């Protein structure tokens, strides 16, 4: 018999600050189909109205949802925009960090 | 005073401690038009008075503190003061800003700026009211800590008449090169050693009280800026709630996400998540925070009022720690013990030590100890080594009193490392210790440290950190050699304006120059357009540079320690250094962006500082 083709990948999502309450913990591990985009993962994260409201701004009808301007999403320590943003494909082993834009110093 | 004053009183109080002469001189409206107030005004007055060659700890040094035309209005956070002096740490311009309420109370004495010269024959304190200034012997105040001094000078007053006190602790008296000056007990002019300059002048404290008011010339214009500013502060999550909930230490884990959190005297940026959780803003909020608080007129509220409970010793309460303190006394010393960091922070508050330079100097000493480069028996059995949390609090006391190893540590990391024959162990620029962001994780921040007029400072040098968090068009790629010079010039200019307006940096998370332009124009009746503000920021940057050149600075001073050019750290999966070639290119382009020649000299600039006296020594 042939080996089954591997079609899933593991992505770690870490939450910080208030998002730890929103998403019920410090991190979640996702088994995702290969080729899953960041946008798809974020939609999965917003799996309840409350969670959706926390990260997505109210979008215009017919347009894809957008993150609130204060929500920062990083992949492996770089802003997700450097990896193709919403439509960029995730890779196995990626760590996605979700946190509110924070300041200090 | 004749007639109402709009935005400013036009009065500069000048005190010569050598002769005990006090005079009020008029402050020309042109000075406000060209330099606003705060940092700009203080820099101008300082440059007109100070001999750039005079030793920072000799009577020839001059201290200037200025408020801004917005101080005295109800503009959000507009209660800050700015202090300029020649720094005993860098030998260059010392320029430091503080919140609290002293700046506001000083303005209410009917003065815009305070110039202090000379040296009192005996320790003194100064009392300023609308009637003038009186110089009193410090007596038993000398030797007291900041809290005791503040309490002694404010006792016996009701809440409505309570004066405000700006003072030094033992560290300033003992000329610790990174001693601070504090108001409201725990709000500090922290960086560059202003406390030592006060100590060298035998000046313990300046108390202020008054009820002089300034008017607002064009209320409608002022209010349009005010309403917009307040609305935006309430909108942006950082200023609306995050800083209040988490304090600045809310950054600890996030700065680690972007690979920028230093460890072990900047030897690496590698931490275990569980270690960082022990010192994070969330943990502070959950475990030791009693309440958040804010400076005068501040709706943001980042201050941490905390309590430490330890078995075997009585509870202690105080203020802090904030992000810089957590990281410099924590991971940079390989310490992840929140109670130890916090109690050492309390000691620094009381004794008058800048927590950034203190942490950086202790970390440098720890590295020297590990390398066997310290003289035998140097630490007197204190256990000066990375990871020893218990040594922090004890060393703070040692340094402030210059006891045992504290005497050499009091000189700062650069002089400590130099005296051990290992200057490369000092993580400093222009001899001032680097704050809690590793420059290898952002070329923009690296260039900020290199070109900050006062030495490595995230506030005077430009705060590039938030640029790394923005996505899309707002983001400056943090490893762009091309964009970093313009980006950091812009960040520096925003900071110059905020310091000159007497307002908090954190307002920048909610809005830019426009509301300030309207509030400032409305308050003074003068026209401060956004474009005009930009011109003013450039003028102030030029003047600071001119002073540094007159004080002996050369382009080679605008550089990072060798470690950052030679030893890589891994950032977002890639090994990163800031090579000497990269530094040279960014420095060259930065000079160009500023309109400076290849030696960093402003081509055309403001009236230059006073000429150095050739008989005085050069940079200490």
Short mmCIF file of N, CA, C and O in Angstrom, two decimals, chain A residues 12 14-21 26-27 54 68-82 95-105, chain B residues 237-238 241-243 245-248 250-251 253-254 256-258 273 277 282 322-324 437 458 463 466 468-472 475 478-479 506 509 572-573:
data_model
loop_
_atom_site.label_atom_id
_atom_site.label_comp_id
_atom_site.label_asym_id
_atom_site.label_seq_id
_atom_site.Cartn_x
_atom_site.Cartn_y
_atom_site.Cartn_z
N UNK A 12 1.80 27.11 15.57
CA UNK A 12 1.59 27.51 16.96
C UNK A 12 1.10 28.97 16.97
O UNK A 12 1.70 29.82 16.31
N UNK A 14 0.41 32.14 19.49
CA UNK A 14 0.61 32.65 20.86
C UNK A 14 -0.20 33.94 21.03
O UNK A 14 -0.26 34.78 20.14
N UNK A 15 -0.79 34.04 22.23
CA UNK A 15 -1.60 35.23 22.53
C UNK A 15 -0.94 36.01 23.66
O UNK A 15 -0.33 35.43 24.57
N UNK A 16 -1.09 37.33 23.60
CA UNK A 16 -0.51 38.18 24.64
C UNK A 16 -1.54 39.19 25.13
O UNK A 16 -2.51 39.49 24.42
N UNK A 17 -1.26 39.70 26.33
CA UNK A 17 -2.09 40.73 26.97
C UNK A 17 -3.56 40.27 26.99
O UNK A 17 -3.84 39.11 27.27
N UNK A 18 -4.49 41.18 26.66
CA UNK A 18 -5.91 40.87 26.83
C UNK A 18 -6.36 39.71 25.93
O UNK A 18 -7.38 39.07 26.22
N UNK A 19 -5.62 39.44 24.87
CA UNK A 19 -6.02 38.34 23.99
C UNK A 19 -5.91 36.98 24.67
O UNK A 19 -6.46 36.00 24.20
N UNK A 20 -5.18 36.92 25.78
CA UNK A 20 -5.12 35.66 26.52
C UNK A 20 -6.48 35.33 27.13
O UNK A 20 -6.86 34.17 27.22
N UNK A 21 -7.18 36.38 27.58
CA UNK A 21 -8.55 36.15 28.07
C UNK A 21 -9.48 35.83 26.90
O UNK A 21 -10.26 34.90 26.95
N UNK A 26 -2.62 30.98 26.71
CA UNK A 26 -1.42 31.63 26.18
C UNK A 26 -1.14 31.20 24.76
O UNK A 26 -0.51 31.93 24.01
N UNK A 27 -1.55 29.97 24.44
CA UNK A 27 -1.30 29.54 23.06
C UNK A 27 -2.23 28.42 22.65
O UNK A 27 -2.85 27.74 23.48
N UNK A 54 -13.28 41.08 18.80
CA UNK A 54 -12.02 41.50 19.41
C UNK A 54 -10.94 41.75 18.37
O UNK A 54 -10.11 42.63 18.53
N UNK A 68 -8.69 44.98 13.37
CA UNK A 68 -8.65 46.29 14.01
C UNK A 68 -7.24 46.86 13.83
O UNK A 68 -6.27 46.10 13.86
N UNK A 69 -7.12 48.19 13.71
CA UNK A 69 -5.78 48.75 13.51
C UNK A 69 -4.82 48.46 14.66
O UNK A 69 -3.61 48.51 14.49
N UNK A 70 -5.36 48.17 15.85
CA UNK A 70 -4.47 47.96 16.99
C UNK A 70 -4.12 46.49 17.20
O UNK A 70 -3.46 46.15 18.17
N UNK A 71 -4.56 45.64 16.30
CA UNK A 71 -4.21 44.23 16.45
C UNK A 71 -2.96 43.93 15.62
O UNK A 71 -2.92 44.20 14.43
N UNK A 72 -1.95 43.43 16.30
CA UNK A 72 -0.69 43.13 15.63
C UNK A 72 -0.57 41.62 15.46
O UNK A 72 -0.80 40.86 16.41
N UNK A 73 -0.26 41.18 14.25
CA UNK A 73 -0.04 39.76 14.00
C UNK A 73 1.36 39.59 13.44
O UNK A 73 1.73 40.24 12.45
N UNK A 74 2.14 38.76 14.11
CA UNK A 74 3.50 38.53 13.66
C UNK A 74 3.69 37.05 13.37
O UNK A 74 3.11 36.19 14.05
N UNK A 75 4.50 36.76 12.37
CA UNK A 75 4.86 35.37 12.09
C UNK A 75 6.36 35.24 12.31
O UNK A 75 7.14 35.95 11.66
N UNK A 76 6.74 34.38 13.23
CA UNK A 76 8.16 34.17 13.56
C UNK A 76 8.90 35.49 13.81
O UNK A 76 10.03 35.68 13.38
N UNK A 77 8.24 36.41 14.50
CA UNK A 77 8.92 37.64 14.91
C UNK A 77 8.95 38.74 13.85
O UNK A 77 9.55 39.79 14.07
N UNK A 78 8.34 38.52 12.71
CA UNK A 78 8.25 39.59 11.71
C UNK A 78 6.79 39.90 11.46
O UNK A 78 5.94 38.99 11.51
N UNK A 79 6.51 41.16 11.16
CA UNK A 79 5.12 41.50 10.88
C UNK A 79 4.60 40.66 9.73
O UNK A 79 5.31 40.40 8.76
N UNK A 80 3.35 40.21 9.88
CA UNK A 80 2.78 39.30 8.89
C UNK A 80 2.78 39.89 7.49
O UNK A 80 2.78 39.15 6.50
N UNK A 81 2.82 41.22 7.39
CA UNK A 81 2.82 41.84 6.06
C UNK A 81 4.06 41.42 5.27
O UNK A 81 4.03 41.38 4.04
N UNK A 82 5.15 41.11 5.99
CA UNK A 82 6.37 40.69 5.30
C UNK A 82 6.23 39.29 4.71
O UNK A 82 7.06 38.85 3.91
N UNK A 95 5.35 30.14 14.05
CA UNK A 95 4.72 30.63 15.27
C UNK A 95 4.07 31.97 14.96
O UNK A 95 4.74 32.89 14.50
N UNK A 96 2.78 32.03 15.18
CA UNK A 96 2.03 33.26 14.93
C UNK A 96 1.78 33.92 16.29
O UNK A 96 1.32 33.25 17.23
N UNK A 97 2.12 35.19 16.41
CA UNK A 97 1.86 35.92 17.66
C UNK A 97 0.76 36.95 17.42
O UNK A 97 0.80 37.66 16.41
N UNK A 98 -0.20 37.01 18.33
CA UNK A 98 -1.31 37.97 18.21
C UNK A 98 -1.32 38.82 19.47
O UNK A 98 -1.44 38.29 20.58
N UNK A 99 -1.15 40.13 19.28
CA UNK A 99 -1.15 41.00 20.47
C UNK A 99 -1.64 42.40 20.12
O UNK A 99 -1.63 42.79 18.95
N UNK A 100 -2.08 43.15 21.13
CA UNK A 100 -2.51 44.52 20.86
C UNK A 100 -1.28 45.40 20.67
O UNK A 100 -0.25 45.18 21.32
N UNK A 101 -1.38 46.39 19.79
CA UNK A 101 -0.30 47.37 19.64
C UNK A 101 -0.04 47.99 21.01
O UNK A 101 -0.92 48.57 21.61
N UNK A 102 1.18 47.81 21.49
CA UNK A 102 1.49 48.23 22.86
C UNK A 102 2.63 49.24 22.80
O UNK A 102 3.43 49.22 21.87
N UNK A 103 2.68 50.11 23.75
CA UNK A 103 3.78 51.06 23.78
C UNK A 103 4.38 51.13 25.17
O UNK A 103 3.81 50.60 26.12
N UNK A 104 5.50 51.78 25.27
CA UNK A 104 6.11 51.93 26.58
C UNK A 104 7.54 52.36 26.43
O UNK A 104 7.90 52.98 25.44
N UNK A 105 8.33 52.03 27.41
CA UNK A 105 9.76 52.33 27.29
C UNK A 105 10.23 53.30 28.34
O UNK A 105 9.55 53.67 29.24
N UNK B 237 -6.26 52.08 22.05
CA UNK B 237 -6.19 51.15 23.17
C UNK B 237 -4.97 51.34 24.07
O UNK B 237 -5.05 51.15 25.28
N UNK B 238 -3.82 51.73 23.49
CA UNK B 238 -2.61 51.90 24.32
C UNK B 238 -2.84 52.96 25.39
O UNK B 238 -2.54 52.75 26.57
N UNK B 241 -6.34 52.15 27.74
CA UNK B 241 -6.35 51.20 28.84
C UNK B 241 -5.10 50.34 29.00
O UNK B 241 -4.76 49.95 30.10
N UNK B 242 -4.37 50.08 27.89
CA UNK B 242 -3.29 49.08 28.02
C UNK B 242 -2.18 49.52 28.97
O UNK B 242 -1.70 48.74 29.78
N UNK B 243 -1.77 50.80 28.87
CA UNK B 243 -0.70 51.25 29.75
C UNK B 243 -1.17 51.28 31.21
O UNK B 243 -0.40 51.04 32.13
N UNK B 245 -3.47 49.21 32.45
CA UNK B 245 -3.61 47.83 32.91
C UNK B 245 -2.27 47.14 33.13
O UNK B 245 -2.06 46.44 34.11
N UNK B 246 -1.36 47.33 32.18
CA UNK B 246 -0.13 46.54 32.19
C UNK B 246 1.12 47.33 32.55
O UNK B 246 2.16 46.74 32.83
N UNK B 247 1.05 48.65 32.52
CA UNK B 247 2.26 49.45 32.70
C UNK B 247 3.16 49.25 31.49
O UNK B 247 2.85 48.49 30.57
N UNK B 248 4.29 49.94 31.50
CA UNK B 248 5.19 49.81 30.35
C UNK B 248 5.78 48.41 30.26
O UNK B 248 6.19 47.97 29.19
N UNK B 250 4.32 45.85 30.13
CA UNK B 250 3.53 45.07 29.19
C UNK B 250 4.30 44.76 27.91
O UNK B 250 3.91 43.91 27.12
N UNK B 251 5.40 45.48 27.72
CA UNK B 251 6.23 45.26 26.53
C UNK B 251 7.17 44.06 26.63
O UNK B 251 7.67 43.59 25.62
N UNK B 253 7.22 40.78 27.06
CA UNK B 253 7.08 39.60 26.21
C UNK B 253 7.01 39.97 24.73
O UNK B 253 7.45 39.21 23.87
N UNK B 254 6.44 41.15 24.43
CA UNK B 254 6.30 41.55 23.02
C UNK B 254 7.65 41.89 22.40
O UNK B 254 7.91 41.57 21.23
N UNK B 256 10.31 40.58 23.23
CA UNK B 256 10.96 39.28 22.99
C UNK B 256 10.45 38.63 21.71
O UNK B 256 11.22 37.97 21.00
N UNK B 257 9.16 38.82 21.40
CA UNK B 257 8.61 38.26 20.16
C UNK B 257 9.39 38.78 18.95
O UNK B 257 9.66 38.04 18.00
N UNK B 258 9.81 40.04 19.00
CA UNK B 258 10.54 40.59 17.85
C UNK B 258 12.06 40.45 18.02
O UNK B 258 12.83 41.06 17.28
N UNK B 273 10.42 31.31 27.78
CA UNK B 273 9.12 31.98 27.95
C UNK B 273 8.69 32.02 29.41
O UNK B 273 8.17 33.02 29.90
N UNK B 277 7.67 35.28 31.77
CA UNK B 277 6.36 35.41 32.41
C UNK B 277 6.48 35.84 33.87
O UNK B 277 5.59 36.49 34.41
N UNK B 282 1.91 41.59 32.82
CA UNK B 282 0.74 40.85 33.32
C UNK B 282 1.00 40.34 34.73
O UNK B 282 0.14 40.44 35.61
N UNK B 322 9.12 49.70 35.97
CA UNK B 322 8.66 49.87 34.60
C UNK B 322 9.55 49.07 33.66
O UNK B 322 10.52 48.46 34.09
N UNK B 323 9.21 49.11 32.37
CA UNK B 323 9.86 48.23 31.40
C UNK B 323 11.39 48.30 31.45
O UNK B 323 12.08 47.28 31.56
N UNK B 324 11.94 49.52 31.38
CA UNK B 324 13.40 49.65 31.32
C UNK B 324 14.06 49.03 32.55
O UNK B 324 15.06 48.34 32.46
N UNK B 437 16.47 47.77 24.55
CA UNK B 437 16.14 47.28 23.21
C UNK B 437 17.45 47.00 22.49
O UNK B 437 18.28 47.90 22.34
N UNK B 458 16.60 55.85 24.37
CA UNK B 458 15.50 55.56 23.46
C UNK B 458 14.56 56.76 23.32
O UNK B 458 13.73 56.80 22.42
N UNK B 463 12.44 56.74 19.20
CA UNK B 463 11.88 55.45 19.62
C UNK B 463 11.41 54.70 18.38
O UNK B 463 10.34 54.97 17.85
N UNK B 466 8.18 50.95 18.07
CA UNK B 466 6.80 50.78 17.63
C UNK B 466 6.71 50.63 16.12
O UNK B 466 5.76 50.07 15.59
N UNK B 468 8.31 48.69 14.39
CA UNK B 468 8.38 47.26 14.06
C UNK B 468 7.03 46.58 14.23
O UNK B 468 6.81 45.48 13.73
N UNK B 469 6.10 47.20 14.93
CA UNK B 469 4.82 46.58 15.22
C UNK B 469 3.76 46.88 14.17
O UNK B 469 2.78 46.19 14.04
N UNK B 470 3.96 47.98 13.45
CA UNK B 470 2.94 48.37 12.49
C UNK B 470 3.03 47.52 11.23
O UNK B 470 4.11 47.18 10.79
N UNK B 471 1.90 47.20 10.66
CA UNK B 471 1.92 46.52 9.37
C UNK B 471 1.70 47.53 8.25
O UNK B 471 1.47 48.71 8.49
N UNK B 472 1.80 47.06 7.04
CA UNK B 472 1.43 47.87 5.88
C UNK B 472 2.25 49.12 5.71
O UNK B 472 3.44 49.14 6.00
N UNK B 475 4.65 50.80 8.32
CA UNK B 475 5.82 50.11 8.82
C UNK B 475 7.09 50.53 8.08
O UNK B 475 7.11 50.62 6.86
N UNK B 478 12.63 47.22 9.53
CA UNK B 478 13.59 47.61 10.57
C UNK B 478 15.04 47.34 10.21
O UNK B 478 15.94 47.74 10.92
N UNK B 479 15.27 46.65 9.09
CA UNK B 479 16.65 46.46 8.66
C UNK B 479 16.95 47.23 7.37
O UNK B 479 17.82 46.86 6.60
N UNK B 506 3.78 59.20 25.44
CA UNK B 506 2.74 58.20 25.14
C UNK B 506 1.54 58.81 24.41
O UNK B 506 0.74 58.09 23.82
N UNK B 509 1.02 57.70 20.79
CA UNK B 509 0.29 56.50 20.36
C UNK B 509 -1.14 56.84 19.94
O UNK B 509 -1.84 56.00 19.38
N UNK B 572 14.27 36.91 14.23
CA UNK B 572 13.34 36.36 13.24
C UNK B 572 14.04 35.35 12.32
O UNK B 572 13.91 35.41 11.10
N UNK B 573 14.82 34.47 12.95
CA UNK B 573 15.44 33.38 12.19
C UNK B 573 16.73 33.73 11.47
O UNK B 573 17.35 32.87 10.85
#
